[in-house]
CSV table of C-alpha atoms in Angstrom, one decimal:
chain,number,residue,atom,x,y,z
L,1286,MET,CA,-14.3,-0.2,-0.8
L,1287,ILE,CA,-16.2,-3.8,-0.3
L,1288,ARG,CA,-18.8,-4.7,2.2
L,1289,LYS,CA,-18.6,-8.3,3.6
L,1290,THR,CA,-21.9,-8.5,5.3
L,1291,LYS,CA,-23.4,-11.1,3.4
L,1292,ALA,CA,-19.9,-12.5,1.8
L,1293,GLU,CA,-19.3,-16.4,2.1
L,1294,ILE,CA,-16.2,-18.5,1.8
L,1295,THR,CA,-17.3,-21.2,-0.2
L,1296,LYS,CA,-13.8,-22.7,-1.0
L,1297,CYS,CA,-10.6,-22.6,0.9
L,1298,ILE,CA,-7.3,-24.4,0.2
L,1299,LEU,CA,-4.0,-24.0,1.6
L,1300,HIS,CA,-0.7,-24.8,-0.2
L,1301,LYS,CA,3.0,-24.1,0.5
L,1302,VAL,CA,5.0,-22.0,-1.9
L,1303,ALA,CA,8.9,-22.6,-2.1
L,1304,ASN,CA,11.7,-20.3,-3.2
L,1305,LYS,CA,12.9,-20.9,-6.9
L,1306,PHE,CA,16.2,-19.1,-6.2
L,1307,ASN,CA,16.9,-21.5,-3.3
L,1308,SER,CA,16.0,-24.8,-5.4
L,1309,GLY,CA,12.7,-25.5,-3.0
L,1310,GLN,CA,9.7,-27.3,-4.1
L,1311,ASN,CA,6.0,-26.4,-3.6
L,1312,VAL,CA,4.0,-28.8,-1.6
L,1313,PHE,CA,0.3,-28.9,-2.9
L,1314,SER,CA,-3.3,-29.9,-0.9
L,1315,GLU,CA,-5.8,-32.2,-2.4
L,1316,ASP,CA,-8.5,-31.2,-0.3
L,1317,LEU,CA,-10.4,-28.4,0.7
L,1318,ILE,CA,-10.1,-26.8,4.2
L,1319,ARG,CA,-13.3,-28.0,6.2
L,1320,PHE,CA,-13.9,-25.3,9.2
L,1321,ASP,CA,-15.7,-25.6,12.2
L,1322,GLN,CA,-17.9,-22.5,13.0
L,1323,GLU,CA,-15.2,-20.8,15.2
L,1324,SER,CA,-12.5,-20.9,12.7
L,1325,TYR,CA,-14.5,-20.0,9.9
L,1326,ASP,CA,-15.6,-17.2,11.6
L,1327,LEU,CA,-11.8,-16.3,12.3
L,1328,MET,CA,-10.7,-16.8,9.1
L,1329,LYS,CA,-13.2,-14.7,7.1
L,1330,GLY,CA,-12.8,-11.9,9.4
L,1331,PHE,CA,-8.8,-12.0,9.1
L,1332,LEU,CA,-9.0,-12.4,5.2
L,1333,LEU,CA,-11.6,-9.8,4.6
L,1334,LYS,CA,-10.8,-7.1,6.9
L,1335,PRO,CA,-8.0,-5.4,5.1
L,1336,PHE,CA,-9.9,-4.8,2.2
L,1337,GLY,CA,-12.7,-2.8,3.9
L,1338,ASN,CA,-10.7,0.3,4.3
L,1339,LEU,CA,-8.8,0.1,0.8
L,1340,THR,CA,-9.2,3.4,-1.4
L,1341,GLN,CA,-7.7,2.0,-4.6
L,1342,SER,CA,-8.4,-0.6,-6.9
L,1343,TYR,CA,-6.3,-2.1,-9.7
L,1344,ARG,CA,-6.5,-3.5,-13.2
L,1345,PHE,CA,-4.8,-6.4,-14.9
L,1346,THR,CA,-2.2,-5.7,-17.7
L,1347,ASN,CA,-0.4,-7.8,-20.2
L,1348,HIS,CA,2.0,-6.4,-23.0
L,1349,GLU,CA,0.2,-8.3,-25.5
L,1350,ASP,CA,-3.2,-9.0,-24.4
L,1351,VAL,CA,-4.9,-8.7,-21.1
L,1352,ARG,CA,-6.5,-12.0,-21.3
L,1353,LEU,CA,-2.8,-13.8,-21.0
L,1354,ASN,CA,-2.4,-12.1,-17.7
L,1355,GLU,CA,-1.8,-15.4,-15.8
L,1356,VAL,CA,-3.7,-14.7,-12.5
L,1357,ASN,CA,-6.6,-13.2,-14.8
L,1358,LYS,CA,-6.6,-16.1,-16.7
L,1359,PHE,CA,-6.8,-18.5,-13.8
L,1360,ALA,CA,-9.3,-16.6,-12.1
L,1361,SER,CA,-11.6,-16.8,-15.3
L,1362,GLU,CA,-11.2,-20.1,-15.4
L,1363,VAL,CA,-12.5,-20.8,-11.6
L,1364,PHE,CA,-15.3,-18.3,-12.2
L,1365,ASN,CA,-16.5,-20.2,-15.5
L,1366,ASP,CA,-16.4,-23.6,-13.6
L,1367,GLU,CA,-16.1,-23.6,-10.0
L,1368,GLU,CA,-15.3,-27.4,-10.2
L,1369,SER,CA,-11.8,-26.4,-11.6
L,1370,PHE,CA,-11.1,-24.4,-8.1
L,1371,VAL,CA,-8.4,-26.9,-6.6
L,1372,GLU,CA,-6.5,-27.2,-10.2
L,1373,TYR,CA,-6.2,-23.7,-10.9
L,1374,SER,CA,-5.2,-22.8,-7.1
L,1375,LYS,CA,-2.2,-25.2,-7.9
L,1376,SER,CA,-1.7,-22.9,-10.7
L,1377,ILE,CA,-1.8,-19.8,-9.1
L,1378,VAL,CA,0.8,-20.9,-6.6
L,1379,ASN,CA,3.2,-22.3,-9.4
L,1380,HIS,CA,2.9,-18.9,-10.9
L,1381,LEU,CA,3.8,-17.2,-7.3
L,1382,PHE,CA,6.9,-19.6,-7.2
L,1383,GLU,CA,8.1,-18.4,-10.5
L,1384,GLN,CA,8.4,-14.8,-9.4
L,1385,SER,CA,10.7,-16.0,-6.5
L,1386,ASN,CA,14.1,-14.7,-8.5
L,1387,SER,CA,16.1,-13.7,-5.5
L,1388,ALA,CA,17.0,-15.0,-2.0
L,1389,GLN,CA,15.0,-12.5,-0.2
L,1390,ILE,CA,11.5,-13.5,-1.7
L,1391,LYS,CA,10.1,-15.3,1.3
L,1392,THR,CA,8.5,-18.9,1.4
L,1393,GLY,CA,5.1,-19.3,3.1
L,1394,ASP,CA,1.4,-20.7,3.0
L,1395,VAL,CA,-0.8,-19.7,0.5
L,1396,LEU,CA,-4.5,-19.6,0.9
L,1397,VAL,CA,-6.7,-19.7,-2.1
L,1398,VAL,CA,-10.4,-18.7,-1.6
L,1399,TYR,CA,-13.5,-18.5,-3.4
L,1400,ILE,CA,-16.1,-16.0,-2.1
L,1401,GLU,CA,-19.6,-15.3,-2.7
L,1402,GLY,CA,-21.6,-12.3,-1.9
L,1403,ILE,CA,-19.0,-9.5,-1.9
L,1404,GLU,CA,-20.4,-6.3,-2.4
L,1405,TYR,CA,-18.8,-3.8,-4.5
L,1406,LYS,CA,-20.2,-0.6,-5.5
L,1407,ASP,CA,-23.4,-1.9,-4.4
L,1408,VAL,CA,-23.2,-4.8,-6.1
L,1409,LEU,CA,-23.1,-8.7,-5.2
L,1410,THR,CA,-20.4,-10.7,-6.9
L,1411,GLU,CA,-18.0,-13.3,-6.4
L,1412,ALA,CA,-14.1,-13.1,-5.8
L,1413,ILE,CA,-11.1,-15.3,-5.9
L,1414,GLY,CA,-9.0,-14.4,-3.0
L,1415,VAL,CA,-5.1,-15.0,-2.9
L,1416,PHE,CA,-3.2,-14.7,0.4
L,1417,LYS,CA,0.3,-15.4,1.4
L,1418,ILE,CA,1.5,-15.8,4.9
L,1419,GLU,CA,5.1,-15.1,4.9
L,1420,ASN,CA,5.6,-14.5,9.0
L,1421,LYS,CA,4.7,-17.0,11.6
L,1422,VAL,CA,4.6,-16.0,15.4
L,1423,ASP,CA,5.6,-17.6,18.1
L,1424,PHE,CA,2.9,-18.5,21.0
L,1425,PHE,CA,2.6,-20.8,24.1
L,1426,GLN,CA,0.7,-24.1,23.7
L,1427,THR,CA,-0.3,-25.7,27.0
L,1428,TYR,CA,-0.8,-29.5,27.4
L,1429,LEU,CA,-0.9,-32.4,29.9
L,1430,ASP,CA,2.1,-34.1,30.5
L,1431,ASP,CA,3.1,-37.9,31.7
L,1432,ASN,CA,2.9,-36.8,35.3
L,1433,GLU,CA,-0.7,-35.4,35.2
L,1434,SER,CA,1.0,-31.5,35.3
L,1435,PHE,CA,0.5,-28.9,32.9
L,1436,ASP,CA,3.6,-27.5,30.9
L,1437,VAL,CA,4.2,-25.3,28.0
L,1438,VAL,CA,5.9,-25.4,24.7
L,1439,VAL,CA,6.5,-23.0,22.1
L,1440,GLN,CA,4.9,-23.6,19.0
L,1441,LYS,CA,4.8,-20.9,15.6
L,1442,GLY,CA,1.6,-20.1,14.0
L,1443,ILE,CA,-0.2,-17.7,12.0
L,1444,SER,CA,-1.2,-14.2,13.7
L,1445,THR,CA,-4.6,-13.5,12.8
L,1446,LYS,CA,-3.8,-9.6,13.2
L,1447,ARG,CA,-2.8,-9.0,9.7
L,1448,ILE,CA,-2.3,-10.8,6.2
L,1449,ASP,CA,1.4,-10.4,4.9
L,1450,LYS,CA,0.0,-10.3,1.2
L,1451,GLY,CA,-3.2,-10.6,-0.4
L,1452,CYS,CA,-5.5,-9.8,-3.3
L,1453,LEU,CA,-9.3,-10.4,-4.2
L,1454,VAL,CA,-10.1,-10.8,-8.0
L,1455,LEU,CA,-13.9,-9.5,-8.6
L,1456,ASN,CA,-16.0,-11.0,-10.9
L,1457,THR,CA,-16.9,-7.6,-12.1
L,1458,SER,CA,-15.3,-5.2,-14.3
L,1459,ASP,CA,-15.5,-1.8,-16.0
L,1460,ALA,CA,-14.2,0.1,-18.9
L,1461,GLU,CA,-10.7,-0.3,-17.5
L,1462,GLY,CA,-11.2,-4.2,-17.1
L,1463,THR,CA,-11.4,-6.7,-14.0
L,1464,VAL,CA,-11.6,-5.1,-10.8
L,1465,VAL,CA,-8.6,-6.4,-8.4
L,1466,LEU,CA,-7.8,-5.2,-4.8
L,1467,SER,CA,-4.6,-5.8,-3.2
L,1468,VAL,CA,-2.7,-5.4,0.1
L,1469,ASP,CA,1.0,-5.8,0.8
L,1470,ASN,CA,2.2,-5.3,4.4
L,1471,ASN,CA,5.8,-6.8,3.9
L,1472,ASN,CA,6.7,-4.6,0.8
L,1473,TYR,CA,10.4,-6.0,1.2
L,1474,ASP,CA,10.4,-6.2,-2.9
L,1475,ALA,CA,7.6,-3.6,-4.3
L,1476,GLN,CA,7.7,-5.1,-7.7
L,1477,TYR,CA,7.0,-8.8,-6.4
L,1478,TRP,CA,3.6,-8.9,-5.4
L,1479,THR,CA,1.7,-6.2,-7.6
L,1480,LYS,CA,3.9,-6.1,-10.7
L,1481,ASN,CA,5.3,-9.7,-11.0
L,1482,PHE,CA,2.6,-11.9,-9.7
L,1483,LEU,CA,-0.3,-9.9,-10.4
L,1484,SER,CA,0.7,-7.9,-13.3
L,1485,VAL,CA,-1.7,-4.8,-12.5
L,1486,LYS,CA,-1.6,-0.9,-12.3
L,1487,LEU,CA,-3.8,1.1,-10.7
L,1488,ALA,CA,-7.2,2.2,-11.9
L,1489,ASP,CA,-7.1,5.5,-13.8
L,1490,ASP,CA,-9.6,7.3,-11.3
L,1491,TYR,CA,-9.5,10.3,-8.9
L,1492,ASN,CA,-8.0,8.3,-6.0
L,1493,SER,CA,-4.9,7.2,-7.9
L,1494,HIS,CA,-4.5,10.6,-9.4
L,1495,THR,CA,-4.9,12.0,-5.9
L,1496,GLN,CA,-2.3,9.4,-4.7
L,1497,ASN,CA,0.2,9.9,-7.6
L,1498,TYR,CA,0.4,13.7,-7.3
L,1499,LEU,CA,0.9,13.7,-3.7
L,1500,GLU,CA,3.8,10.8,-3.7
L,1501,MET,CA,5.5,13.0,-6.4
L,1502,CYS,CA,5.5,15.9,-4.2
L,1503,LYS,CA,6.4,14.2,-1.4
L,1504,GLU,CA,9.4,12.9,-3.5
L,1505,PHE,CA,10.3,16.2,-4.6
L,1506,SER,CA,10.1,17.4,-1.4
L,1507,GLU,CA,12.6,15.1,-0.3
L,1508,GLU,CA,15.0,15.2,-3.6
L,1509,VAL,CA,14.9,18.7,-4.3
L,1510,ILE,CA,14.0,20.8,-1.8
L,1511,LYS,CA,15.3,19.5,1.4
L,1512,PRO,CA,18.9,19.6,-0.4
L,1513,GLU,CA,18.7,22.8,-1.5
L,1514,LEU,CA,16.7,24.9,0.9
L,1515,GLY,CA,16.2,22.9,3.9
L,1516,MET,CA,14.0,20.8,6.4
L,1517,HIS,CA,12.3,24.0,7.1
L,1518,GLN,CA,11.5,25.0,3.5
L,1519,GLN,CA,10.6,21.3,2.7
L,1520,GLY,CA,7.9,21.1,5.7
L,1521,ASN,CA,6.6,24.7,4.4
L,1522,PHE,CA,6.2,23.0,0.9
L,1523,LEU,CA,4.4,19.8,2.2
L,1524,ALA,CA,2.1,22.1,4.6
L,1525,ASN,CA,1.0,24.2,1.6
L,1526,THR,CA,0.3,21.2,-0.7
L,1527,VAL,CA,-1.9,19.3,1.8
L,1528,ASP,CA,-3.5,22.9,2.5
L,1529,TYR,CA,-4.1,23.6,-1.4
L,1530,PHE,CA,-5.6,20.1,-1.5
L,1531,LYS,CA,-8.2,20.8,1.2
L,1532,GLU,CA,-9.2,23.9,0.0
L,1533,ASN,CA,-9.9,23.1,-3.7
L,1534,GLU,CA,-12.3,20.1,-5.0
L,1535,ALA,CA,-10.0,20.0,-8.0
L,1536,VAL,CA,-6.3,20.1,-9.0
L,1537,ASP,CA,-5.3,22.7,-11.4
L,1538,TYR,CA,-1.5,22.1,-12.3
L,1539,ALA,CA,-0.7,25.5,-13.1
L,1540,THR,CA,-2.9,27.3,-10.4
L,1541,PHE,CA,-0.9,24.4,-7.7
L,1542,LYS,CA,2.5,25.8,-8.9
L,1543,ASP,CA,1.6,29.7,-8.4
L,1544,GLU,CA,0.3,28.8,-4.8
L,1545,VAL,CA,2.8,26.7,-3.4
L,1546,PHE,CA,5.9,28.3,-5.5
L,1547,GLU,CA,7.1,32.1,-5.2
L,1548,GLU,CA,9.8,31.8,-7.6
L,1549,GLU,CA,10.1,30.7,-11.3
L,1550,LYS,CA,13.0,28.8,-11.2
L,1551,HIS,CA,11.3,26.5,-8.4
L,1552,LYS,CA,8.4,26.2,-10.8
L,1553,GLU,CA,10.5,25.0,-13.5
L,1554,LYS,CA,12.2,22.7,-11.5
L,1555,PHE,CA,8.9,21.0,-10.3
L,1556,ASP,CA,8.3,21.0,-14.1
L,1557,GLU,CA,11.3,19.0,-14.8
L,1558,TYR,CA,10.8,16.5,-11.6
L,1559,LYS,CA,7.5,15.7,-12.8
L,1560,GLU,CA,8.5,14.5,-15.9
L,1561,HIS,CA,11.4,12.6,-14.1
L,1562,PHE,CA,8.8,11.1,-11.9
L,1563,GLU,CA,6.4,10.0,-14.7
L,1564,LYS,CA,9.4,8.1,-16.4
L,1565,LEU,CA,10.7,6.8,-13.4
L,1566,ASN,CA,7.5,5.1,-12.1
L,1567,ASP,CA,5.7,4.7,-15.1
L,1568,VAL,CA,2.7,6.8,-14.5
L,1569,LEU,CA,0.8,9.4,-16.2
L,1570,ILE,CA,0.4,12.7,-13.5
L,1571,ARG,CA,-3.1,14.5,-14.5
L,1572,ASN,CA,-2.9,18.4,-14.9
L,1573,ASN,CA,-6.2,18.4,-13.8
L,1574,PHE,CA,-8.3,16.1,-11.7
L,1575,ASP,CA,-10.8,15.9,-8.7
L,1576,VAL,CA,-9.6,15.5,-5.4
L,1577,SER,CA,-10.4,12.3,-3.4
L,1578,GLY,CA,-10.6,13.3,0.3
L,1579,VAL,CA,-10.3,9.7,1.4
L,1580,VAL,CA,-6.8,9.5,0.0
L,1581,LEU,CA,-5.7,13.1,1.0
L,1582,LYS,CA,-6.2,11.8,4.8
L,1583,LYS,CA,-4.7,8.8,4.3
L,1584,GLU,CA,-1.8,10.2,2.5
L,1585,LYS,CA,-1.0,13.2,4.3
L,1586,ASN,CA,-0.2,11.2,7.8
L,1587,LYS,CA,2.7,9.7,5.4
L,1588,LEU,CA,4.5,13.1,5.0
L,1589,LYS,CA,7.0,13.6,7.3
L,1590,THR,CA,7.0,17.4,8.4
L,1591,GLU,CA,9.7,17.1,11.2
L,1592,ILE,CA,13.3,18.9,11.5
L,1593,LYS,CA,16.0,16.7,12.9
L,1594,LEU,CA,18.8,18.4,14.4
L,1595,ASP,CA,22.3,17.2,15.4
L,1596,THR,CA,21.5,18.2,19.1
L,1597,ASN,CA,18.9,15.6,19.4
L,1598,ILE,CA,16.3,18.2,18.9
L,1599,ASN,CA,13.2,17.6,16.7
L,1600,ILE,CA,10.9,20.3,15.7
L,1601,LYS,CA,7.5,18.9,14.5
L,1602,LEU,CA,5.8,21.0,12.1
L,1603,ASP,CA,1.8,20.4,12.0
L,1604,VAL,CA,1.2,19.7,7.9
L,1605,ASP,CA,-2.4,21.1,8.6
L,1606,ALA,CA,-1.2,24.5,9.4
L,1607,PRO,CA,1.3,25.8,6.5
L,1608,GLU,CA,1.2,29.3,7.9
L,1609,ALA,CA,2.7,28.6,11.2
L,1610,ALA,CA,6.3,27.4,10.4
L,1611,SER,CA,6.6,30.7,8.3
L,1612,GLU,CA,5.1,33.0,11.0
L,1613,TYR,CA,6.3,31.5,14.3
L,1614,LEU,CA,9.7,29.6,13.1
L,1615,GLU,CA,12.9,31.7,12.4
L,1616,ARG,CA,16.1,30.5,10.9
L,1617,GLY,CA,19.4,31.9,11.8
L,1618,TYR,CA,23.1,31.9,12.7
L,1619,ASP,CA,25.0,32.6,16.1
L,1620,GLU,CA,28.5,33.8,15.2
L,1621,GLU,CA,29.5,33.6,18.7
L,1622,LYS,CA,28.6,29.6,19.2
L,1623,LYS,CA,29.3,29.3,15.2
L,1624,MET,CA,26.1,27.3,15.0
L,1625,LYS,CA,22.8,27.6,13.4
L,1626,PHE,CA,19.5,27.9,15.3
L,1627,TYR,CA,15.7,27.9,15.1
L,1628,LYS,CA,13.7,30.6,17.1
L,1629,VAL,CA,10.2,29.3,17.8
L,1630,TYR,CA,7.4,31.8,18.7
L,1631,PHE,CA,4.6,31.0,21.0
L,1632,ASN,CA,1.8,32.0,23.8
L,1633,GLU,CA,1.8,29.4,26.1
L,1634,GLU,CA,2.9,25.7,26.4
L,1635,LYS,CA,0.1,23.0,25.7
């Protein structure tokens, strides 16, 4: 999604965000962090790495005027006047604090950064980054004690493996508005970061169209097909869905139903579920759109096509081979044992 080859962090400040639900208080820094070269290089990679492989972007929303969106407003002020960076970094943390309306919202460190030289769609631009560190890890710190012997003590610190929550507000826009990138690796509350704090929606492009459609199919398989037809048919449906997306450059809703459903009643249930999914998630599922190969590759790994049995035996189906389950897997009932069974055909074990 972005390139960081020429990117430079020119300003970075650290604050502590509390939890309003637990009557906590934010703690603010007044000065920017002064990095040495080693810590700067580590911090830059730590903060920017998650955004390189993103397939989707967001746009700010507001029910009255998008210019009233808090994060959008604060970022715009900093882009207009870099000297206001420290002031508005505190405003961002205060806004984040106001979203902590339950005990499960975690306190943590908040890094706010100003970045120059971010490359997005072949254009160099600036970005405001907001990163929340919610979890600390234990590590051993060695030290020399009073007896001139080395000892260890356990301390807590920030792991450099991944960020918990982060966003980049780019100083660039398109017809839909300012471009926002976001990651959330601790999504214990799906509404907290993207909806309540950032107030963003997915960009209306083929990446989001592909993800929304595949997400709908995944939920349909779990809520409708699995209870009514069983895991075998659920696996068949998901495999056929992936196969359709792989074989077609664009999705046509009517053609999709004809290829994955044999009976009209299942097509009708899919129509009904589509309306339900749109209302529940406040999204519009497009009837025609181009397929995003990058999103397909990412999302198909999330599709579970495994039949779990109460006899501690699991049958894993290959989502990339939709014909295998129907051709080489049979389901039946054994009258003698009074148990259901699966019969699997194969030539040799791998």
